[in-house]
Short mmCIF file of C-alpha atoms and ligand atoms in Angstrom, two decimals:
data_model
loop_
_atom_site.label_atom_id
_atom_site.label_comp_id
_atom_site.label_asym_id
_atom_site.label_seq_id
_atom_site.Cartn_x
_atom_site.Cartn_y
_atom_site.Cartn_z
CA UNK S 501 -135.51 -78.75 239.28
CA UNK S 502 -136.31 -80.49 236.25
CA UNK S 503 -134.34 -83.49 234.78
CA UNK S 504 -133.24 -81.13 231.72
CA UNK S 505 -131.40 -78.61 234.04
CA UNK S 506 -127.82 -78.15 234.50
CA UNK S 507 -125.87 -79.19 237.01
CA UNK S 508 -124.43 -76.28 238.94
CA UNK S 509 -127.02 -72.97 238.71
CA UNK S 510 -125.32 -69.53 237.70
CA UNK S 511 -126.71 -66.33 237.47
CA UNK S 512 -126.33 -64.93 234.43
CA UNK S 513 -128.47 -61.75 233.31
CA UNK S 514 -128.87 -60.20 229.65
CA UNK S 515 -127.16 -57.25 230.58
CA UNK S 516 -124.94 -56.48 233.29
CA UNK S 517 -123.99 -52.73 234.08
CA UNK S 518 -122.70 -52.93 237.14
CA UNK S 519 -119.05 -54.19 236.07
CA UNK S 520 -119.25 -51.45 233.59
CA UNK S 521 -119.66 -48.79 236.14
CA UNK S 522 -116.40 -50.03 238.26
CA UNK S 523 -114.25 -48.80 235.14
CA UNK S 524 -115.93 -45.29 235.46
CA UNK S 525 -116.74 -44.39 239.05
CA UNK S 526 -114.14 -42.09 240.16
CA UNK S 527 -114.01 -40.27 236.70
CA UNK S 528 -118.31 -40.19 236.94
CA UNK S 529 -118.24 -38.69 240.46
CA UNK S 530 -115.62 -36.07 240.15
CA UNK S 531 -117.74 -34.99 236.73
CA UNK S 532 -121.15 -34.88 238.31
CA UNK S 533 -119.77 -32.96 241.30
CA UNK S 534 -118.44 -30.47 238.74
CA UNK S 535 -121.88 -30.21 236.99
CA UNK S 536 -123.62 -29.42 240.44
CA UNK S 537 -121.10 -26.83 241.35
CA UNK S 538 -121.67 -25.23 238.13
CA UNK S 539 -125.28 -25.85 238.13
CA UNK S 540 -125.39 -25.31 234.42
CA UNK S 541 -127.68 -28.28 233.67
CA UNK S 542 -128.85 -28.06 230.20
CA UNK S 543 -126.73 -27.98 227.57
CA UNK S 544 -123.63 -25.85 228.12
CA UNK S 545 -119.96 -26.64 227.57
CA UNK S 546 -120.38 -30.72 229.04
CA UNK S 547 -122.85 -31.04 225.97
CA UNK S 548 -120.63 -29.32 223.52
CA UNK S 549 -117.35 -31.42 224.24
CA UNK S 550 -119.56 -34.72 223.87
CA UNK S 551 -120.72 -33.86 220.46
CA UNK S 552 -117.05 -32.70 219.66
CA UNK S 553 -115.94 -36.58 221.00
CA UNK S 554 -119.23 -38.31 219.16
CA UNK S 555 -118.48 -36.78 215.89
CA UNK S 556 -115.08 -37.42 215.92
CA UNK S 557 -115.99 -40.99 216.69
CA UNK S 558 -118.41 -41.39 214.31
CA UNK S 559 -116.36 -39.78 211.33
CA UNK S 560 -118.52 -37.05 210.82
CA UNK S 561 -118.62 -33.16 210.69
CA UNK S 562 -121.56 -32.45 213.12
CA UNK S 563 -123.23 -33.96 215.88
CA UNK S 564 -125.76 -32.60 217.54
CA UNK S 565 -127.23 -33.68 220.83
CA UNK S 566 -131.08 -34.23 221.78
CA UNK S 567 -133.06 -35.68 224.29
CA UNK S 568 -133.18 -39.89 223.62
CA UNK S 569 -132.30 -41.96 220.13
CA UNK S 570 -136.44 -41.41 219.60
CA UNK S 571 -136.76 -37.88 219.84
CA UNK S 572 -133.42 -38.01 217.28
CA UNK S 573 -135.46 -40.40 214.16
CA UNK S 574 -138.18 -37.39 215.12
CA UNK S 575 -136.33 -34.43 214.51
CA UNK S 576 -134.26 -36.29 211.43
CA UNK S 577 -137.83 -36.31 209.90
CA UNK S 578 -138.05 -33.44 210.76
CA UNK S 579 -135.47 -31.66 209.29
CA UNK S 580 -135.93 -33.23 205.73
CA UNK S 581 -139.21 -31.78 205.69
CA UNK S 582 -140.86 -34.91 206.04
CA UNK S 583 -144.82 -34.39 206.39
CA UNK S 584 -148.63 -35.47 205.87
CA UNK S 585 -148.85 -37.40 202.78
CA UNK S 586 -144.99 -37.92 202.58
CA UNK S 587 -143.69 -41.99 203.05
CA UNK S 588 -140.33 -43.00 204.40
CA UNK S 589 -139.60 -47.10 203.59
CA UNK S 590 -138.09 -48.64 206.66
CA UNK S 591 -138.11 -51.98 207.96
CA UNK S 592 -140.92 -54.07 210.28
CA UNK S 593 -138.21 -55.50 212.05
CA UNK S 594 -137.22 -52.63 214.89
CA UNK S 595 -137.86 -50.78 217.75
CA UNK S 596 -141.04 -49.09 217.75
CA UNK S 597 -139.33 -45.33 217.54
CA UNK S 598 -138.01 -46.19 214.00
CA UNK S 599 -141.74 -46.19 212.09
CA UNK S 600 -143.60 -44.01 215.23
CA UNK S 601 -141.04 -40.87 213.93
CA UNK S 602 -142.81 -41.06 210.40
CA UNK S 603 -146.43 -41.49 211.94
CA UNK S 604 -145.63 -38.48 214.23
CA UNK S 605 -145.81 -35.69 211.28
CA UNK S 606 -148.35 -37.18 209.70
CA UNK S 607 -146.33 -39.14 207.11
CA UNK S 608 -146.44 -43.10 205.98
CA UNK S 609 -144.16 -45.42 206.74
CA UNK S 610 -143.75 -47.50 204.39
CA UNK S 611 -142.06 -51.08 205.38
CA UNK S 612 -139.82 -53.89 203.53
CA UNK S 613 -138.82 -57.22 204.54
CA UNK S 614 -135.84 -58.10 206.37
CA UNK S 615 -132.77 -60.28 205.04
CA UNK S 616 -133.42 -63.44 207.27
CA UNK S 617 -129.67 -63.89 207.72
CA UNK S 618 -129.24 -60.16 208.97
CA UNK S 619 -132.46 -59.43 209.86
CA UNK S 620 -131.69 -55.53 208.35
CA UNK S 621 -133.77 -54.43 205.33
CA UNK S 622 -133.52 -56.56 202.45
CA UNK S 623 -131.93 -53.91 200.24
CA UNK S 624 -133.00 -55.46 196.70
CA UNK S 625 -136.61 -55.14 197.77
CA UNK S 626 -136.52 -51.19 198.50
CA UNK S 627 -136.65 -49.86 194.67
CA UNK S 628 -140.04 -51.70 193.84
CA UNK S 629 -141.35 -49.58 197.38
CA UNK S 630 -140.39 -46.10 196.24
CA UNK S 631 -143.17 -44.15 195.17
CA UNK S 632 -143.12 -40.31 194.27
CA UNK S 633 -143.98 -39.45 197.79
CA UNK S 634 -140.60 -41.32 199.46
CA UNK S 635 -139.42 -38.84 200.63
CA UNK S 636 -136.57 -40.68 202.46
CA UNK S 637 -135.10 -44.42 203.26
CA UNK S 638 -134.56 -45.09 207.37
CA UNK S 639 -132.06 -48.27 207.33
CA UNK S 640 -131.91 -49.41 211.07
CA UNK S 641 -128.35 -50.98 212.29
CA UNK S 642 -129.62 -53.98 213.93
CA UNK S 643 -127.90 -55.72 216.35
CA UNK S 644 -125.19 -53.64 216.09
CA UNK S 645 -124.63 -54.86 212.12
CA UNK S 646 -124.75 -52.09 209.69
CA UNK S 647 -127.32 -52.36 207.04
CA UNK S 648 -126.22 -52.83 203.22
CA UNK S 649 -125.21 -49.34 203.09
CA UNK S 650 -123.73 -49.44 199.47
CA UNK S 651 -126.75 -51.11 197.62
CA UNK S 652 -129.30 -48.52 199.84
CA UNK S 653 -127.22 -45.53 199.07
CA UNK S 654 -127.03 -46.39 195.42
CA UNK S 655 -130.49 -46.91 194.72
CA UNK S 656 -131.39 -43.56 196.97
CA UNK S 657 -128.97 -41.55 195.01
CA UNK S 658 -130.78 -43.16 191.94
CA UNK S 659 -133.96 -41.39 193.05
CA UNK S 660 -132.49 -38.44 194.94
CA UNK S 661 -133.86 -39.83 198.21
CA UNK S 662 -132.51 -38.80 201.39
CA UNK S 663 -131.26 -41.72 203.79
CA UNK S 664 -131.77 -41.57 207.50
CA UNK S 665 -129.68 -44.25 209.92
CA UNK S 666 -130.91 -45.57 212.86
CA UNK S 667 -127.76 -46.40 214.45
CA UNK S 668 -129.61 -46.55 217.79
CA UNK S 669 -128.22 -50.32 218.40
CA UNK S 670 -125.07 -49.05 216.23
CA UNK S 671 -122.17 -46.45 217.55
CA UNK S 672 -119.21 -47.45 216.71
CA UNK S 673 -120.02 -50.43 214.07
CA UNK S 674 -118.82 -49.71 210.50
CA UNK S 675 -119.11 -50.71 206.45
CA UNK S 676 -116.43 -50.85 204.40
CA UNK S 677 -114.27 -48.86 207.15
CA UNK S 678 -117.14 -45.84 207.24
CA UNK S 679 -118.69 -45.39 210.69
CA UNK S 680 -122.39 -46.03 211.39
CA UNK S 681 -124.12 -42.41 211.26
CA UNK S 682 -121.79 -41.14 208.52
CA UNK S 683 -122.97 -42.91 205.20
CA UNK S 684 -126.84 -41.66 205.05
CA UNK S 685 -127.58 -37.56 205.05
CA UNK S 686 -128.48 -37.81 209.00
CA UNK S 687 -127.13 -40.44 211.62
CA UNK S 688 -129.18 -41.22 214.98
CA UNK S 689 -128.12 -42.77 218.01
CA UNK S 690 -129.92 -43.57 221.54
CA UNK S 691 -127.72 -43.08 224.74
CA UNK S 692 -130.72 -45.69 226.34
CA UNK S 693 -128.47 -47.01 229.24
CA UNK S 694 -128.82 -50.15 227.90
CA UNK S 695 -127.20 -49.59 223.89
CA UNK S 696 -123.54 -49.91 223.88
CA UNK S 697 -122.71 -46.44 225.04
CA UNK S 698 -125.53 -45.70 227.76
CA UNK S 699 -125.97 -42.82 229.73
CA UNK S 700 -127.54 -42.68 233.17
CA UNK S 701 -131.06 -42.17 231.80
CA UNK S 702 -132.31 -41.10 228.25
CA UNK S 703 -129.81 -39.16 225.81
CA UNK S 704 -129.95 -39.11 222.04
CA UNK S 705 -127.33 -37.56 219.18
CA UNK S 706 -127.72 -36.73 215.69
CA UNK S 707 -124.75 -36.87 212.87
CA UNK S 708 -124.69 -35.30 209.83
CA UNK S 709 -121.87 -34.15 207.51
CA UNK S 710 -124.19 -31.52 206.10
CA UNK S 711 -123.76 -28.27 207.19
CA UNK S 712 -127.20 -26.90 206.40
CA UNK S 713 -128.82 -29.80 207.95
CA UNK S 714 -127.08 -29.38 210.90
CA UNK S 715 -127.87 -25.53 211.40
CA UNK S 716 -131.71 -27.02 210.99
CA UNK S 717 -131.58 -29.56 213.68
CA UNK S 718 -129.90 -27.08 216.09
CA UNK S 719 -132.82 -25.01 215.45
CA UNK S 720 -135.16 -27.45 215.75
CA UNK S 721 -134.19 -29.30 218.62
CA UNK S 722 -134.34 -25.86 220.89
CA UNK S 723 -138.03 -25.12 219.42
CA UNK S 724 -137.52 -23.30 216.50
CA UNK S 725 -135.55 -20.80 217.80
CA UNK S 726 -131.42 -20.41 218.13
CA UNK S 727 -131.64 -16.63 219.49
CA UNK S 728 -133.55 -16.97 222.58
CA UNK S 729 -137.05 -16.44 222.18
CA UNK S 730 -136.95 -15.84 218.35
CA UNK S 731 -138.98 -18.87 216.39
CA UNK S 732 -138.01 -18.90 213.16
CA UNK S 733 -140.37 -22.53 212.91
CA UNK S 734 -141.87 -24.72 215.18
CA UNK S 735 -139.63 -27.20 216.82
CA UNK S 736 -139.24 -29.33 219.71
CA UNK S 737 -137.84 -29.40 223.18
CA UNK S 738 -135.53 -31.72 223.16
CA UNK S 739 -131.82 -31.04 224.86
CA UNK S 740 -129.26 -33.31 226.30
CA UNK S 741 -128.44 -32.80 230.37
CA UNK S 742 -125.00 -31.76 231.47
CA UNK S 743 -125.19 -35.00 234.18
CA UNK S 744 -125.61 -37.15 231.01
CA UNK S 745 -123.10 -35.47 229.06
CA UNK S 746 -120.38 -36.13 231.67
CA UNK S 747 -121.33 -39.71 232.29
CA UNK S 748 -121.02 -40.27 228.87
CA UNK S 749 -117.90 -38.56 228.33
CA UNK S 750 -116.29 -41.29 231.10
CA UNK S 751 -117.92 -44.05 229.22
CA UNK S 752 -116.40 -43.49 224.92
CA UNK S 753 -113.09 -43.53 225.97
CA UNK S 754 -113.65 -46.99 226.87
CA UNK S 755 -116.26 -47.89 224.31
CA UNK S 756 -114.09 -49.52 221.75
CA UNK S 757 -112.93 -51.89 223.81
CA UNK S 758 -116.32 -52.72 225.34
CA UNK S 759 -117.22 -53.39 221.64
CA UNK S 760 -114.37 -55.37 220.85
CA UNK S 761 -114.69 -57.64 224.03
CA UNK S 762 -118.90 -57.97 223.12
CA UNK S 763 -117.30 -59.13 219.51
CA UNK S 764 -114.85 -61.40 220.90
CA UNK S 765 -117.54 -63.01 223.21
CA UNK S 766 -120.06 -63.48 219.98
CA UNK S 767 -116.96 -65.45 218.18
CA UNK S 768 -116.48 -67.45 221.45
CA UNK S 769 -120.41 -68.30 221.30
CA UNK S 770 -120.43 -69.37 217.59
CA UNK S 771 -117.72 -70.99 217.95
CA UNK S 772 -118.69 -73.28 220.89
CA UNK S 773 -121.73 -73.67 219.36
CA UNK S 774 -120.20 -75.24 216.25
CA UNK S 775 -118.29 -77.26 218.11
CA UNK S 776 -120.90 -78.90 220.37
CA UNK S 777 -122.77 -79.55 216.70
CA UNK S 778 -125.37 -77.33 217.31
CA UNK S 779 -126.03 -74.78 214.68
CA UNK S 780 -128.16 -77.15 212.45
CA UNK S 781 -130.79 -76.52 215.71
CA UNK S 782 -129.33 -72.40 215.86
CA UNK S 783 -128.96 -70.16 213.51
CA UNK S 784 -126.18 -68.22 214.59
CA UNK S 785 -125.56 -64.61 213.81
CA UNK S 786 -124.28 -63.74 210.02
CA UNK S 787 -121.29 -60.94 209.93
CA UNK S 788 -121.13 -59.31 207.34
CA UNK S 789 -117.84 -59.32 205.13
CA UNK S 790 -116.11 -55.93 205.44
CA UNK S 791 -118.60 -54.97 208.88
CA UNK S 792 -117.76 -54.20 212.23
CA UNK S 793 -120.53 -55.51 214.19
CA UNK S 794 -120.68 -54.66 217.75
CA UNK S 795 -122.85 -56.81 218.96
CA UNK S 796 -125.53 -54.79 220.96
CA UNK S 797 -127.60 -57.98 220.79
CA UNK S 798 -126.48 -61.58 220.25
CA UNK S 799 -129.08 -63.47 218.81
CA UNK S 800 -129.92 -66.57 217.83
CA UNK S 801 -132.99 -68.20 216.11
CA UNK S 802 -134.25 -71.44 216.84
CA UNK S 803 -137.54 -72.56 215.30
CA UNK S 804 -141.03 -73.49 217.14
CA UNK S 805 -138.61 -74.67 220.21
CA UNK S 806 -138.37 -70.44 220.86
CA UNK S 807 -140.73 -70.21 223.68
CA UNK S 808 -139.67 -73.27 225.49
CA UNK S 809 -135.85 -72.50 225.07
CA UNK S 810 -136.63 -69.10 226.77
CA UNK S 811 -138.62 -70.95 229.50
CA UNK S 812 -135.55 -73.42 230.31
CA UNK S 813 -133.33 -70.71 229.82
CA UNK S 814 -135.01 -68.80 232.77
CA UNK S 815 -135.33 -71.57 234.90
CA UNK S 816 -131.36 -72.27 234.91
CA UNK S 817 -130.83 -68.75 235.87
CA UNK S 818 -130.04 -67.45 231.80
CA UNK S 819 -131.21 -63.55 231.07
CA UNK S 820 -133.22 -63.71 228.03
CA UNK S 821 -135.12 -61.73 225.70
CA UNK S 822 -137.10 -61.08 222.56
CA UNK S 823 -136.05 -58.40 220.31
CA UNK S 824 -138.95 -58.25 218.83
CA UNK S 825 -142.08 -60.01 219.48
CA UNK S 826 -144.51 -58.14 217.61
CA UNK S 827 -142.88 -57.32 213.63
CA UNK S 828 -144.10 -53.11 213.64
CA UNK S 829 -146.81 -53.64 210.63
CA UNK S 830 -148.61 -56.07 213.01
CA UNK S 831 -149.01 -52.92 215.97
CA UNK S 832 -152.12 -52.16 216.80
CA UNK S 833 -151.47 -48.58 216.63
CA UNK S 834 -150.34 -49.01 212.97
CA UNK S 835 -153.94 -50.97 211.95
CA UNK S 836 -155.07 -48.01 209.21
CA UNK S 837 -151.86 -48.53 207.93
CA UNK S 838 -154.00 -51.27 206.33
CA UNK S 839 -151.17 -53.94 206.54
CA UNK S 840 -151.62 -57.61 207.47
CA UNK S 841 -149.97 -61.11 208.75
CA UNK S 842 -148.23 -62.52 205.84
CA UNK S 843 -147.38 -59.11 204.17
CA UNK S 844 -143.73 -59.34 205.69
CA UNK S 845 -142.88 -63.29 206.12
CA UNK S 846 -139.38 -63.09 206.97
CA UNK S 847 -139.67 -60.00 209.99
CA UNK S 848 -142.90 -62.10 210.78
CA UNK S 849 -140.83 -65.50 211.49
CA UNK S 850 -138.06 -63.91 213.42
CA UNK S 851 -139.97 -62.36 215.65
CA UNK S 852 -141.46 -65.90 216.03
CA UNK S 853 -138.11 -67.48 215.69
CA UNK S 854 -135.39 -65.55 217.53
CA UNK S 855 -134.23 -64.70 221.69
CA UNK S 856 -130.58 -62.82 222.22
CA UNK S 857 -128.65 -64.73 224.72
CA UNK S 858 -126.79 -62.25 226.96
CA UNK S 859 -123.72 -60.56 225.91
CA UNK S 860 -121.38 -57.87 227.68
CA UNK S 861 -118.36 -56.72 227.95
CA UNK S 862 -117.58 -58.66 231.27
CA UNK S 863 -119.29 -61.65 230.54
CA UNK S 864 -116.61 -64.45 231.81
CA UNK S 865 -116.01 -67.42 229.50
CA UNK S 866 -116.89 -69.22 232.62
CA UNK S 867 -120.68 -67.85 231.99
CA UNK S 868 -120.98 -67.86 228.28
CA UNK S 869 -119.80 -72.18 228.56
CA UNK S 870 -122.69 -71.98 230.98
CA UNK S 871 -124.94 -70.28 228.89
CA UNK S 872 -123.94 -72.59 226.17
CA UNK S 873 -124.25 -75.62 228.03
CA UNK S 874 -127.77 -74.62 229.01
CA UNK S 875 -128.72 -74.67 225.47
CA UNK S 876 -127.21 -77.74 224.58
CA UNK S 877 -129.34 -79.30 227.57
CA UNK S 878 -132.47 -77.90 226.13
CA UNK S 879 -131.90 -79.68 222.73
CA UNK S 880 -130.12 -82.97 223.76
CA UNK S 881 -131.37 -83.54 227.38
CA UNK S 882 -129.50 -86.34 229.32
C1 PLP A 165 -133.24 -47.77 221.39
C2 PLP A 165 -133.70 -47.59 220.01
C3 PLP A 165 -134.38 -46.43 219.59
C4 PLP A 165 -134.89 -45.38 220.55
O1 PLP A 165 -133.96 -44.83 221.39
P1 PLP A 165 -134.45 -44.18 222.78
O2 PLP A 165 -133.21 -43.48 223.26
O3 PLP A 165 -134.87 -45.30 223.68
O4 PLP A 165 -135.54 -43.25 222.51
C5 PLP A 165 -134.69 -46.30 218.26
N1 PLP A 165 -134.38 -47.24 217.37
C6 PLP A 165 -133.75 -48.38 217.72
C7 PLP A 165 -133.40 -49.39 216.68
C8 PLP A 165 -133.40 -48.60 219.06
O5 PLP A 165 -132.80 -49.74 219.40
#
């Protein structure tokens, strides 16, 4: 062990869903025995009561469900017509699925710089990107933070642009008291088992408190076609399973809590962090005034020291990650979009700059001193 390390190891991982699933077991079994007796698998009455529960949730008329929080930016596009020649402005600063939707039918994506305290779109930078081909703006919830939602809906309303959420990293978290997935025209969410509501494999849901779009992405999301075997267009196949529907049915009940306790754990970090005089060496995370942030991700940023910090964090037994390494106008895949290094400085230097520490509902305050403590070594070594 090196000199820097602490003094008694602990395990603790990014993630843990294992506690999680203690909460849930009994009501999880008895559901998935139900589905198998049944052996309606796809869709069906499980699916139906879910979107009834997510839409409640999320303060909005409709929710449809679909096969992962991808396949949901997809059929979003989708649905708003989006296609060849069309762009959509979004932000570098994401998970892949946000900008590959757009690409997908053809269409631009068009990206703006982050706020470096937020890292969410830099909303006073998204009026000088509109062209006559936006066709629509794609905010992502990052971290669990909403975006500026008043400043993007006012300047989309301005140009009678459609806005799209990613709340993939965002159920639950809310502006002004409005939920994420109910502010733009079309909400979407990822059931990934690892987002704050996860399923027990890949699961996606759309909001919308339009009625028309919602009639659309129920067409769309069963190829096209609502009577069996009659296409009205060409859609997709993607449906949510009755074994993910009941899982997750266990888990919202129990979701505002886990989001609270995430929350409490982020103030317990930033605080301790404060108090050990640390946060001239890391930025902690910014909440918003007026946000609920649910803290899918805590993270911090700490300079050129990044890779080593994640390197000492692994050694002393700390789960660690990079959310995300490569900004989404640097992707190879994304080359003829003709963008280069520099065009995007502040997405560019947090994904230089930042790690998430791990954060979960049963993290003890045992482990987050730990994790705390490990940091501190890494900067003032003994
Ligand atoms: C997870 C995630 C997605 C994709 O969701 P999947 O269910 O994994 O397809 C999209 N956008 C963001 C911001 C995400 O975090």
């Amino acid at each position: 062990m090196s000199d820097s390390s602490v003094k008694t190891k602990m395990s603790v991982p990014l993630l843990d869903l294992r506690a999680q699933y203690s909460a849930i077991r009994d009501r999880v079994r008895e559901s998935v025995d139900r589905v198998f007796e049944s052996q309606a698998f796809v869709l069906g009455a499980e699916v139906e009561a879910l979107e009834e529960e997510v839409a409640r949730y999320s303060q909005t008329r409709h929710a449809i469900a679909c096969a992962s929080g991808s396949d949901a930016l997809l059929l979003a596009m989708m649905a708003l017509d989006v296609k060849a020649g069309d762009e959509v402005i979004t932000t570098p600063h994401t998970f892949f699925a946000t900008a590959s939707s757009v690409t997908r039918l053809g269409a631009r994506p068009i990206f703006v710089d982050i706020d470096p305290r937020t890292y969410n779109i830099n909303p006073a930078s998204i009026e000088a990107a509109i062209t006559e081909r936006t066709r629509a703006i794609m905010p992502v919830h990052i971290y669990g933070q909403c975006a500026e939602m008043d400043e993007i809906l006012e300047v989309a309303a301005r140009h009678s642009i459609a806005v799209v959420e990613d709340a993939a990293q965002a159920i639950g978290a809310g502006d002004k008291g409005r939920r994420a997935g109910s502010m733009g025209a079309i909400g979407c969410f990822s059931f990934y088992p690892s987002k704050n509501l996860g399923g027990a494999g890949d699961g996606g849901m759309l909001t919308t408190n339009d009625d028309r779009l919602a009639e659309r992405l129920r067409i769309l999301h069963v190829h096209g076609g609502v009577t069996k075997y009659h296409h009205t267009e060409v859609g997709i196949n993607s449906r949510l399973d009755a074994l993910q529907a009941v899982v997750l049915r266990a888990k919202l009940p129990h979701l505002d809590e886990w989001s609270n306790q995430r929350a409490r754990h982020a103030r317990r970090y930033i605080e301790l962090f404060a108090q050990i005089g640390l946060t001239d060496k890391v930025g902690l995370p910014f909440v918003r005034e007026d946000a609920r942030h649910i803290f899918h991700l805590f993270v911090i940023r700490v300079g050129a020291s990044r890779d080593a910090l994640i390197n000492h964090l692994r050694e002393n037994g700390v789960g660690t990650e990079v959310y995300y390494p490569v900004p989404l106008h640097l992707q190879k895949c994304f080359q003829y979009l003709g963008y280069k290094e520099g065009d995007f400085p502040e997405a560019e230097r947090a994904a230089r700059e930042t790690l998430a520490l791990p954060i979960y509902p049963e993290l003890t305050d045992e482990q987050l001193h730990y994790v705390v403590d490990v940091v501190r070594q890494f900067f003032e070594p003994k």
